[in-house]
Amino acid sequence: MHTSDAANTDVDAIDAIDDVDDIDDGSRRDALAGVALPLDDPRARRAELTGGKAASLARAAGARLPVLPGFVVLPPGTGLRGVPLREAWRELSGDGATPLVVRSSSAAEDTEESSMAGRFASVLDVRGWEAFTEALRTVRASGDGVTMAVLVQPLVRSRAGGVLFGADPVGGRADRMLVSAVRGGPDLLVGGAEQGTDIRLTRRGRPLGAHAGDTPPLSPSQLRRLAELARRARRLFGAPQDIEFGFDEAAGRLWLFQSRPITAMAAPPPRRRARLLGPGPVAETLPGVLWPLEEDLWVVPMAHGLATALDLAGAAPRRALRSVPVVTTVGGRAVADLALLGLAGPRHPRLAPLNPAPPARRLLAAWRVGRLRAVLPRLAAGLQAEVDKELSEAPHPADLSQGRLIAALTWTRSALLALHAQESLAGALLPRDGRGSGASAALAALHHGRAEGLTGDLELAAARPEVLALVAPSLTEPLRLPAQGVAGSGPGTGVLSPREALRLRVRWVQELQVALVREVAARRGDIRGIALLRWPELIAVAGGAPLPPGLDARRAPDEGPPLPDAFRLAPNGRVVAERDTSPGAARGASGGRVVGTVWDGTGEPPPDAVLVVRTLDPALAPLLPRLTGLVAQTGSPLSHLAVLARELRLAVVTGAADAVTRFPPGTRLLVDGATGEVRP
């Protein structure tokens, strides 16, 4: 077929149809209105005329890619000259001898934003003029009001076909290709009639890894030809393509049936040696999504404090501590570097014994020589006394001048850094002495405060500040304590270990920060607006500077889904979860082997409840006396909840991957708090 300057207009095409005696139905005339443009006509490459599908094939044909001949039936009213429709059909089909494929090609299809795959109709194995006119009407009608061009090509009988992605959309790899193939045409695969064999390829067509089935539909040479087709299509269109293909039965020739941009790619893989991050133990202190100022108030001092502790203990390379934060935020949620905290296994376990100084061994050496252990209790006691003195002498924030308000804010950040550093060292280097936890002291204080008639949460927290250990700090949300506590919830609730005493003071200093920031808001604006500031902006505003321009345009943090237990960040900042299914990934945090019924913390618990949660949130503490066991996806055996659970002699396991998903409420579960075993 060739375009001629003497070609008829669309009106001429309709006149030609009038010569056919058996075409007298009005709806059929509407279906046939339009002109045909051969794919080798340069105008066929204009997607606004011929639709995305036909335009892409026309471009591919012009670049000598293996595209079948064909034509595009334009919608009525385009005013373009083309080939009369029946003449185009007669030439392509050999006057009905060759079966055709009639497919949709709207301007909304096969774009970079949306493929509209399967949205509109295609009709295969169309034989004869009558069947062709009916197929044309069917395809156009499937547009449901959408202006629709129609692509017509010969039908190819394929010995094998399928879909080829010029990049791996599942793995997010631009340096890999993904083929899904079946015996027969690609319609069997894309229509869902058969499940294809998936094969990942290098850019040169070499298979990567094993694939399902002993006899794959495609030979190595066919895979190489597909890889070459994907490379050529990528060069032509400027991006990896989603390609439908087939190898014909007659000669095994490869044909390109469709090429469109890949519209959905998974997050790209992380860079080599990307940090392993996760909520870890920081999620129990800061479990929710943080506002910008909350990040600066609480995450930054925690990161500096933990880095100081790791440096003093020789537990992490100083170069790493200087270059990356131990604790940071992703999507407003606090996360820790699991490798720096010693919570991630080695990348190559077989090589681990060859490492002359892993963090755990250096920490043990520091412990043995007594560089820190001997002085830590005295340092902790001195820091506690200093913090208690400052807190007890602090005036009400409303009584502070601008200068004293700024000084108080500055002191809280330095105090938190020191508290986090010493608390981390105490937890790592000092032996557990059986004294009570901050959580148990908080539950007892809550019980006695309620019994004394302290019904208001602020009133109770002022009288018994230990209760603050049960709730996370917040600048924007009011203080809400649990309804009731537990009397005598553990031994030694009156005397805390150095680590637990330091952790309790972290929480007290955080609450002082909340009061100070809310005072700034009372003087200068709305608390939610102030919570959107960063630390330097807060100090400037507290000193009398105007609110920064554009503050109204800043958005409150989005709650979003919770982060995976362990993940790495892709180059574009997206989270890529890392699933750890190796033996020993879950850790026992408290002895005892029990069987109970899974409970998610809502409604009335079963008599032998095993609470299964994502993180060890301290707000769950009042539930513990009613439990048989506790399983958490993430968290530390040194967390508040784990310590309290040991006091209550509960079986506790942390680090149980995907526990919330794997063990729905009502499941009968075995939990071994000594070995970390968790199974139905």
mmCIF file of N, CA, C and O in Angstrom, residues 296-336:
data_model
loop_
_atom_site.group_PDB
_atom_site.id
_atom_site.type_symbol
_atom_site.label_atom_id
_atom_site.label_comp_id
_atom_site.label_asym_id
_atom_site.label_seq_id
_atom_site.Cartn_x
_atom_site.Cartn_y
_atom_site.Cartn_z
ATOM 1 N N ASP A 296 14.174 17.797 64.949
ATOM 2 C CA ASP A 296 15.354 18.521 65.427
ATOM 3 C C ASP A 296 15.487 18.461 66.943
ATOM 4 O O ASP A 296 16.603 18.459 67.477
ATOM 5 N N LEU A 297 14.364 18.447 67.642
ATOM 6 C CA LEU A 297 14.406 18.423 69.104
ATOM 7 C C LEU A 297 14.822 17.064 69.650
ATOM 8 O O LEU A 297 15.554 16.988 70.647
ATOM 9 N N TRP A 298 14.364 15.975 69.033
ATOM 10 C CA TRP A 298 14.519 14.660 69.643
ATOM 11 C C TRP A 298 15.400 13.701 68.860
ATOM 12 O O TRP A 298 16.131 12.921 69.468
ATOM 13 N N VAL A 299 15.376 13.746 67.536
ATOM 14 C CA VAL A 299 16.172 12.801 66.761
ATOM 15 C C VAL A 299 17.635 13.232 66.709
ATOM 16 O O VAL A 299 18.540 12.405 66.863
ATOM 17 N N VAL A 300 17.867 14.516 66.510
ATOM 18 C CA VAL A 300 19.250 14.989 66.390
ATOM 19 C C VAL A 300 20.056 14.744 67.664
ATOM 20 O O VAL A 300 21.168 14.183 67.604
ATOM 21 N N PRO A 301 19.560 15.109 68.863
ATOM 22 C CA PRO A 301 20.333 14.785 70.070
ATOM 23 C C PRO A 301 20.511 13.288 70.275
ATOM 24 O O PRO A 301 21.566 12.840 70.748
ATOM 25 N N MET A 302 19.492 12.499 69.941
ATOM 26 C CA MET A 302 19.632 11.044 70.076
ATOM 27 C C MET A 302 20.743 10.530 69.171
ATOM 28 O O MET A 302 21.573 9.701 69.591
ATOM 29 N N ALA A 303 20.788 11.019 67.926
ATOM 30 C CA ALA A 303 21.821 10.566 66.998
ATOM 31 C C ALA A 303 23.213 10.929 67.497
ATOM 32 O O ALA A 303 24.134 10.095 67.472
ATOM 33 N N HIS A 304 23.375 12.158 67.960
ATOM 34 C CA HIS A 304 24.696 12.575 68.468
ATOM 35 C C HIS A 304 25.064 11.810 69.738
ATOM 36 O O HIS A 304 26.227 11.435 69.933
ATOM 37 N N GLY A 305 24.080 11.571 70.611
ATOM 38 C CA GLY A 305 24.363 10.841 71.841
ATOM 39 C C GLY A 305 24.774 9.410 71.576
ATOM 40 O O GLY A 305 25.750 8.909 72.165
ATOM 41 N N LEU A 306 24.073 8.724 70.682
ATOM 42 C CA LEU A 306 24.428 7.345 70.376
ATOM 43 C C LEU A 306 25.776 7.264 69.666
ATOM 44 O O LEU A 306 26.559 6.341 69.909
ATOM 45 N N ALA A 307 26.053 8.224 68.786
ATOM 46 C CA ALA A 307 27.358 8.235 68.125
ATOM 47 C C ALA A 307 28.480 8.421 69.140
ATOM 48 O O ALA A 307 29.535 7.783 69.048
ATOM 49 N N THR A 308 28.265 9.286 70.116
ATOM 50 C CA THR A 308 29.269 9.483 71.168
ATOM 51 C C THR A 308 29.505 8.198 71.942
ATOM 52 O O THR A 308 30.647 7.816 72.229
ATOM 53 N N ALA A 309 28.410 7.491 72.274
ATOM 54 C CA ALA A 309 28.544 6.238 73.017
ATOM 55 C C ALA A 309 29.282 5.184 72.207
ATOM 56 O O ALA A 309 30.163 4.482 72.719
ATOM 57 N N LEU A 310 28.935 5.041 70.948
ATOM 58 C CA LEU A 310 29.604 4.050 70.105
ATOM 59 C C LEU A 310 31.082 4.373 69.933
ATOM 60 O O LEU A 310 31.933 3.476 69.883
ATOM 61 N N ASP A 311 31.396 5.649 69.861
ATOM 62 C CA ASP A 311 32.789 6.056 69.718
ATOM 63 C C ASP A 311 33.579 5.758 70.988
ATOM 64 O O ASP A 311 34.673 5.191 70.945
ATOM 65 N N LEU A 312 32.999 6.117 72.130
ATOM 66 C CA LEU A 312 33.696 5.872 73.394
ATOM 67 C C LEU A 312 33.914 4.390 73.642
ATOM 68 O O LEU A 312 34.944 3.983 74.198
ATOM 69 N N ALA A 313 32.943 3.569 73.226
ATOM 70 C CA ALA A 313 33.052 2.131 73.458
ATOM 71 C C ALA A 313 33.875 1.422 72.395
ATOM 72 O O ALA A 313 34.138 0.226 72.526
ATOM 73 N N GLY A 314 34.262 2.129 71.348
ATOM 74 C CA GLY A 314 34.988 1.489 70.260
ATOM 75 C C GLY A 314 34.153 0.481 69.507
ATOM 76 O O GLY A 314 34.677 -0.465 68.923
ATOM 77 N N ALA A 315 32.837 0.673 69.481
ATOM 78 C CA ALA A 315 31.925 -0.304 68.885
ATOM 79 C C ALA A 315 31.630 -0.033 67.422
ATOM 80 O O ALA A 315 30.925 -0.820 66.796
ATOM 81 N N ALA A 316 32.128 1.064 66.870
ATOM 82 C CA ALA A 316 31.877 1.382 65.462
ATOM 83 C C ALA A 316 33.032 2.232 64.952
ATOM 84 O O ALA A 316 33.645 2.995 65.719
ATOM 85 N N PRO A 317 33.356 2.122 63.670
ATOM 86 C CA PRO A 317 34.458 2.923 63.124
ATOM 87 C C PRO A 317 34.161 4.415 63.235
ATOM 88 O O PRO A 317 33.055 4.865 62.929
ATOM 89 N N ARG A 318 35.145 5.165 63.664
ATOM 90 C CA ARG A 318 34.952 6.605 63.841
ATOM 91 C C ARG A 318 34.636 7.291 62.516
ATOM 92 O O ARG A 318 33.850 8.235 62.468
ATOM 93 N N ARG A 319 35.224 6.800 61.425
ATOM 94 C CA ARG A 319 34.946 7.405 60.127
ATOM 95 C C ARG A 319 33.469 7.276 59.788
ATOM 96 O O ARG A 319 32.847 8.208 59.282
ATOM 97 N N ALA A 320 32.871 6.092 60.058
ATOM 98 C CA ALA A 320 31.448 5.900 59.780
ATOM 99 C C ALA A 320 30.597 6.793 60.666
ATOM 100 O O ALA A 320 29.600 7.369 60.216
ATOM 101 N N LEU A 321 30.974 6.934 61.918
ATOM 102 C CA LEU A 321 30.186 7.760 62.834
ATOM 103 C C LEU A 321 30.218 9.228 62.438
ATOM 104 O O LEU A 321 29.263 9.964 62.702
ATOM 105 N N ARG A 322 31.305 9.656 61.815
ATOM 106 C CA ARG A 322 31.395 11.050 61.381
ATOM 107 C C ARG A 322 30.625 11.300 60.089
ATOM 108 O O ARG A 322 30.188 12.422 59.837
ATOM 109 N N SER A 323 30.461 10.257 59.276
ATOM 110 C CA SER A 323 29.880 10.471 57.947
ATOM 111 C C SER A 323 28.384 10.199 57.882
ATOM 112 O O SER A 323 27.692 10.765 57.031
ATOM 113 N N VAL A 324 27.864 9.324 58.733
ATOM 114 C CA VAL A 324 26.432 8.986 58.676
ATOM 115 C C VAL A 324 25.842 9.068 60.075
ATOM 116 O O VAL A 324 26.488 8.700 61.056
ATOM 117 N N PRO A 325 24.594 9.545 60.196
ATOM 118 C CA PRO A 325 23.964 9.598 61.522
ATOM 119 C C PRO A 325 23.528 8.208 61.969
ATOM 120 O O PRO A 325 23.063 7.399 61.163
ATOM 121 N N VAL A 326 23.682 7.932 63.243
ATOM 122 C CA VAL A 326 23.230 6.660 63.794
ATOM 123 C C VAL A 326 21.711 6.580 63.736
ATOM 124 O O VAL A 326 21.127 5.532 63.469
ATOM 125 N N VAL A 327 21.053 7.701 64.006
ATOM 126 C CA VAL A 327 19.593 7.787 63.948
ATOM 127 C C VAL A 327 19.238 8.927 63.008
ATOM 128 O O VAL A 327 19.865 9.994 63.041
ATOM 129 N N THR A 328 18.256 8.709 62.160
ATOM 130 C CA THR A 328 17.803 9.743 61.242
ATOM 131 C C THR A 328 16.299 9.587 61.068
ATOM 132 O O THR A 328 15.662 8.830 61.812
ATOM 133 N N THR A 329 15.721 10.278 60.103
ATOM 134 C CA THR A 329 14.297 10.133 59.822
ATOM 135 C C THR A 329 14.098 9.806 58.356
ATOM 136 O O THR A 329 14.826 10.297 57.491
ATOM 137 N N VAL A 330 13.112 8.993 58.087
ATOM 138 C CA VAL A 330 12.675 8.662 56.726
ATOM 139 C C VAL A 330 11.161 8.824 56.700
ATOM 140 O O VAL A 330 10.453 8.146 57.437
ATOM 141 N N GLY A 331 10.691 9.756 55.889
ATOM 142 C CA GLY A 331 9.262 10.008 55.860
ATOM 143 C C GLY A 331 8.723 10.497 57.190
ATOM 144 O O GLY A 331 7.556 10.259 57.517
ATOM 145 N N GLY A 332 9.569 11.185 57.965
ATOM 146 C CA GLY A 332 9.140 11.696 59.255
ATOM 147 C C GLY A 332 9.212 10.691 60.389
ATOM 148 O O GLY A 332 8.922 11.040 61.540
ATOM 149 N N ARG A 333 9.605 9.462 60.115
ATOM 150 C CA ARG A 333 9.705 8.435 61.160
ATOM 151 C C ARG A 333 11.170 8.230 61.547
ATOM 152 O O ARG A 333 12.047 8.162 60.688
ATOM 153 N N ALA A 334 11.411 8.099 62.829
ATOM 154 C CA ALA A 334 12.766 7.886 63.319
ATOM 155 C C ALA A 334 13.217 6.470 62.999
ATOM 156 O O ALA A 334 12.487 5.502 63.236
ATOM 157 N N VAL A 335 14.417 6.351 62.424
ATOM 158 C CA VAL A 335 14.991 5.049 62.103
ATOM 159 C C VAL A 335 16.452 5.055 62.522
ATOM 160 O O VAL A 335 17.092 6.107 62.614
ATOM 161 N N ALA A 336 16.970 3.864 62.763
ATOM 162 C CA ALA A 336 18.355 3.707 63.191
ATOM 163 C C ALA A 336 19.153 2.983 62.123
ATOM 164 O O ALA A 336 18.603 2.216 61.321
#
